[in-house]
Backbone as CSV, one residue per row, in Angstrom:
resi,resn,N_x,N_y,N_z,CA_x,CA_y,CA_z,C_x,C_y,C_z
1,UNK,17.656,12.934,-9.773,16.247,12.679,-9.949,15.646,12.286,-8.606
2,UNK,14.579,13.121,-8.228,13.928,12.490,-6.774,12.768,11.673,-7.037
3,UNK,12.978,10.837,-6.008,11.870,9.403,-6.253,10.419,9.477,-5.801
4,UNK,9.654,9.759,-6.395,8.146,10.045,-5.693,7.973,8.439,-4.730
5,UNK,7.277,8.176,-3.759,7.428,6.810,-2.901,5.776,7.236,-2.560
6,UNK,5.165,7.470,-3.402,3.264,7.175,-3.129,2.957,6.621,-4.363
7,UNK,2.011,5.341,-3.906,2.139,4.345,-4.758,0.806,4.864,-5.538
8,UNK,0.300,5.784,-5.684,-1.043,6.252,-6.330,0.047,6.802,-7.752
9,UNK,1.262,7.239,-7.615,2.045,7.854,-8.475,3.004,7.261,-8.897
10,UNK,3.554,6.245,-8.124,4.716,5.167,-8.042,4.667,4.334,-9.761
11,UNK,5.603,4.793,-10.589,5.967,3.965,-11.524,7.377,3.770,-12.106
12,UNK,7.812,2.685,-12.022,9.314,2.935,-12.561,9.356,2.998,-13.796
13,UNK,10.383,3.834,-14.600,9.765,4.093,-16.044,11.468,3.493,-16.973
14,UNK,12.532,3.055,-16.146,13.539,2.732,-16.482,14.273,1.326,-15.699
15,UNK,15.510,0.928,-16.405,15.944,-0.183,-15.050,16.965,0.670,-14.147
16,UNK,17.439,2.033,-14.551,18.030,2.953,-13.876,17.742,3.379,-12.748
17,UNK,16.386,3.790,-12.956,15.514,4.142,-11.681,15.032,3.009,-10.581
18,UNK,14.429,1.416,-11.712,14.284,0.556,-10.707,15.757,0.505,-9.863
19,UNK,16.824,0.584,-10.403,18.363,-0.313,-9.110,18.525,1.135,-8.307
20,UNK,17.797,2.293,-9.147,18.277,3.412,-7.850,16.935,3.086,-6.728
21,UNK,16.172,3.186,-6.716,14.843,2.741,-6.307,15.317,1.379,-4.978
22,UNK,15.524,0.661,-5.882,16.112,-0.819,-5.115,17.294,-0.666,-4.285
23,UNK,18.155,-0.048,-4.655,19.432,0.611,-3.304,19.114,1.378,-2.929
24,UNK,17.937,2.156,-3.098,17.683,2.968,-1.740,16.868,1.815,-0.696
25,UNK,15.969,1.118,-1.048,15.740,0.312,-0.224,15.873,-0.584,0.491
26,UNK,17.399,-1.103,0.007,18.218,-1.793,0.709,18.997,-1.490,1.602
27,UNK,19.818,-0.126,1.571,21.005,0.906,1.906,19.729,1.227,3.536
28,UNK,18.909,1.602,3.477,18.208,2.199,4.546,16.781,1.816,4.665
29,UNK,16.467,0.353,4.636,15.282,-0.202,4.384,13.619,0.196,5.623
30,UNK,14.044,0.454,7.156,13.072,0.803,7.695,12.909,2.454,7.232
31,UNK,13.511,3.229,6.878,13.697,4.794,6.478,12.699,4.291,5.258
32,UNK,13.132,3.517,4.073,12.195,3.819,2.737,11.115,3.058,3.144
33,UNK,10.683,2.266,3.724,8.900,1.781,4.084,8.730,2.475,4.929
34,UNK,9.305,3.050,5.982,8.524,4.021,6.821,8.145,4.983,5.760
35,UNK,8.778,6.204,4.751,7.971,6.486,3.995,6.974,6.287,3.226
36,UNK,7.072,4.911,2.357,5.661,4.432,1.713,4.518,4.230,2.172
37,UNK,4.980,3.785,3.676,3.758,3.934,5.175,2.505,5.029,5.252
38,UNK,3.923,5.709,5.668,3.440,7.469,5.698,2.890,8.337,4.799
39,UNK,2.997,7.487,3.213,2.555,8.630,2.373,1.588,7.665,1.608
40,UNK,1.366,7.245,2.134,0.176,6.098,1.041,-0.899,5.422,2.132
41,UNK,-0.957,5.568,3.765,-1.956,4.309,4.317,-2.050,5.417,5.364
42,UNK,-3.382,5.696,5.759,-4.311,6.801,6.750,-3.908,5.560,8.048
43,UNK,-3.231,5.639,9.081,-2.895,5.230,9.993,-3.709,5.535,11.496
44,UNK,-4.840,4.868,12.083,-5.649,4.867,13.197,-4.569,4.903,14.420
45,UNK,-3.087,3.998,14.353,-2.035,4.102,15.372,-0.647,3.974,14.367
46,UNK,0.221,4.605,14.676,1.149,4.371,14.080,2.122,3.360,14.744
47,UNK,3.287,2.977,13.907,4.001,1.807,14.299,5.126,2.194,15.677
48,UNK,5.293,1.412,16.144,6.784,1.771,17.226,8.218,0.994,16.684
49,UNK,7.488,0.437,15.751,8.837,-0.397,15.193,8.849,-0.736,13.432
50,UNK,9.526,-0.347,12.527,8.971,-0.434,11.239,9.386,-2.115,11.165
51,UNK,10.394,-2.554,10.869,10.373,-3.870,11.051,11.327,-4.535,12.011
52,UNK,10.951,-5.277,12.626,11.761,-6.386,12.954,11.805,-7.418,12.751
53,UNK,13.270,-8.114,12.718,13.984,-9.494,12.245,15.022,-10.790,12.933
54,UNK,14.809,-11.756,12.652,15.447,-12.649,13.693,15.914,-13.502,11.625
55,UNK,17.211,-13.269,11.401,17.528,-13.357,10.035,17.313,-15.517,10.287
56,UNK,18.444,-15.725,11.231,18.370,-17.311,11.527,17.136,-17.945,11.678
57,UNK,16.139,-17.517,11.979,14.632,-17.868,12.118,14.103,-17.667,10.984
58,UNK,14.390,-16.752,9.864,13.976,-16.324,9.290,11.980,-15.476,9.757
59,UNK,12.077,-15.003,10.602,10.866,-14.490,10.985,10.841,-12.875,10.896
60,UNK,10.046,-11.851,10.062,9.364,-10.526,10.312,8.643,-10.396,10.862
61,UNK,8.627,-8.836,11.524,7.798,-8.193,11.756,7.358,-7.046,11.362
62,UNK,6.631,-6.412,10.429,6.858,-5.570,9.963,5.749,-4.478,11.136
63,UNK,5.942,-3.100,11.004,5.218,-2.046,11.571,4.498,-2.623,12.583
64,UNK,5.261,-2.596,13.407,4.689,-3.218,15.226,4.151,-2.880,15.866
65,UNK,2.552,-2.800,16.497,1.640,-2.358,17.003,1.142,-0.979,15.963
66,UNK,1.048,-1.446,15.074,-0.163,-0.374,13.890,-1.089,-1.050,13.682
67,UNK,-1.579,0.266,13.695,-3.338,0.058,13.460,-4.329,0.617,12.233
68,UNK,-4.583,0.082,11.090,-4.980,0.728,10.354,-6.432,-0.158,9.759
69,UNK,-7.205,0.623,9.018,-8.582,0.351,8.439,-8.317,0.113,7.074
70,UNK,-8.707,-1.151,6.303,-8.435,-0.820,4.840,-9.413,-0.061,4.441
71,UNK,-10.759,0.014,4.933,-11.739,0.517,3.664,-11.318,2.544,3.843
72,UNK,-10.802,3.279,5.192,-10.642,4.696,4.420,-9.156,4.535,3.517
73,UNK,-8.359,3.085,3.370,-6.939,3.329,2.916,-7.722,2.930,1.489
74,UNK,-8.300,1.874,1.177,-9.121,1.654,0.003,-10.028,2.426,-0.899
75,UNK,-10.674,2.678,-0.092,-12.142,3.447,-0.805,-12.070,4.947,-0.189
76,UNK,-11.919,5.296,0.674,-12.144,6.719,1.039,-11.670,7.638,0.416
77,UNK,-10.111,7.431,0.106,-8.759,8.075,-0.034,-9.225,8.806,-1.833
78,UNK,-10.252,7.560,-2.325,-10.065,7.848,-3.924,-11.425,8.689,-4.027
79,UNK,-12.194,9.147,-3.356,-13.736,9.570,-3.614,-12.912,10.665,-4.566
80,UNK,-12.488,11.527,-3.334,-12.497,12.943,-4.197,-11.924,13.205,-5.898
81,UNK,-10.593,12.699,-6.058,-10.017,12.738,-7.458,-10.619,11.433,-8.188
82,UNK,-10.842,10.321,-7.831,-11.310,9.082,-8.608,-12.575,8.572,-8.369
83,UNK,-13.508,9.527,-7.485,-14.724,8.919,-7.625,-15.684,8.093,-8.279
84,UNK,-15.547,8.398,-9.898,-16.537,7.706,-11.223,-15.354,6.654,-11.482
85,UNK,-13.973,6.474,-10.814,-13.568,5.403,-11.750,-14.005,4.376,-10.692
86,UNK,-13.687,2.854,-11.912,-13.848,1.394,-11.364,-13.098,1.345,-10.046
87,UNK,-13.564,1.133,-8.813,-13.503,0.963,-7.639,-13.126,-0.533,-7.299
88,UNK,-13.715,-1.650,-8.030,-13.381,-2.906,-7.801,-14.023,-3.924,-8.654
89,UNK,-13.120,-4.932,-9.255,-14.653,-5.487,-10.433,-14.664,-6.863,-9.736
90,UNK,-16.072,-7.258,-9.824,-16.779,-7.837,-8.790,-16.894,-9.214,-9.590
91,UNK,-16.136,-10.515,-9.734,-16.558,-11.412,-10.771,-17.498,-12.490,-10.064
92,UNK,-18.807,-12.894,-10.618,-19.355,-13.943,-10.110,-18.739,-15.034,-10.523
93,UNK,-19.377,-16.201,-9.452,-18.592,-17.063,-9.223,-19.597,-18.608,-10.397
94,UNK,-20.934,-17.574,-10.880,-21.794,-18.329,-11.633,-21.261,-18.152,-12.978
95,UNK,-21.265,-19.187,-13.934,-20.813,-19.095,-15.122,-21.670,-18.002,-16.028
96,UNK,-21.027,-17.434,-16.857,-21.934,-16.548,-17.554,-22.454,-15.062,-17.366
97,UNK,-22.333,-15.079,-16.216,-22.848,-13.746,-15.734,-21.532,-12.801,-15.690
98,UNK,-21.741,-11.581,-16.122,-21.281,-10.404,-16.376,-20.648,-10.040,-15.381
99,UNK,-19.361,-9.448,-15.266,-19.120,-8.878,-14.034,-19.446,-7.542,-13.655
100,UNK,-19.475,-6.856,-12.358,-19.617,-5.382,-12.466,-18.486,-4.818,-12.180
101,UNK,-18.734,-3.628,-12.022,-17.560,-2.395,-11.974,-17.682,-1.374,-11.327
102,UNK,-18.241,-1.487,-9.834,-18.694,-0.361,-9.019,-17.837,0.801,-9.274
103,UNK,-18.289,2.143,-9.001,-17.336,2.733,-9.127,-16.923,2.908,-7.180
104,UNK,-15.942,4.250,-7.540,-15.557,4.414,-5.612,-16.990,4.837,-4.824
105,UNK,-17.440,6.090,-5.748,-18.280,6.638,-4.916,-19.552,5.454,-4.503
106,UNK,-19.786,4.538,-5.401,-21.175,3.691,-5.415,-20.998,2.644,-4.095
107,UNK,-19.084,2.530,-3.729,-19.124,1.683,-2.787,-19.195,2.126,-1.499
108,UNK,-19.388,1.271,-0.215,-20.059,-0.117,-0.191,-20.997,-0.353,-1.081
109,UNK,-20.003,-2.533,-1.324,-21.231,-2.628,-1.748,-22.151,-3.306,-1.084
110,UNK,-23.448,-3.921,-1.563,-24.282,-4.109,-0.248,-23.403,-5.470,0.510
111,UNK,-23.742,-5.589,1.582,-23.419,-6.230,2.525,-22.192,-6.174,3.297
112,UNK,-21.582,-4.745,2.644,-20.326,-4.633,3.276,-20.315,-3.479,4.350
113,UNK,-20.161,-3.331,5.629,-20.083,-1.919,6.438,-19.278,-1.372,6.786
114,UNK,-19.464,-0.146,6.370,-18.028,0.793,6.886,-18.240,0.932,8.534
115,UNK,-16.903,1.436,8.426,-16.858,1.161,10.181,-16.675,2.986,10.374
């Protein structure tokens, strides 16, 4: 069985698949996030290093000198196939009031600028 690794499609549907899933990501861990990288986030620079580790420090680094934008990894990516769906639901912070449900295409919303 081959493992789709784009998280728009990404579902584990067994615990078979999660421990095959999970030893692949252990067995060769910068190999399987460099893919999820690559197939899920529009990258402005790509990484020179997927992660690095100092285990005794316990300190990461993951994807070292990348450069990426959330709003085309967020909002751009979904216009075309998910345009009319809920894009983000917006809860006020006033009691009572309704939340909304922009869709993709409606966003930005105001006060936010794309770059």
């Amino acid at each position: 069985m081959k493992i789709q690794l784009t998280i728009s499609s990404y579902s584990i549907k067994s615990l078979e698949q999660y421990f095959k899933v999970y030893r692949k990501s252990i067995r060769k861990p910068k190999k399987f996030w460099a893919k999820i990288a690559e197939n899920n986030f529009t990258w402005y620079r790509k990484w020179d290093k997927v992660v690095e580790f100092d285990m005794e420090k316990a300190e990461f680094t993951w994807f070292r000198n990348a450069k990426l934008n959330i709003t085309p990894n967020y909002i751009d990516r979904h216009l075309a196939n998910r345009g009319d769906e809920n894009g983000i639901i917006v809860i006020s912070a006033i009691p009572f009031v309704t939340p909304t449900k922009p869709t993709y295409a409606s966003l930005p919303l105001p006060g936010i600028k794309r770059v």
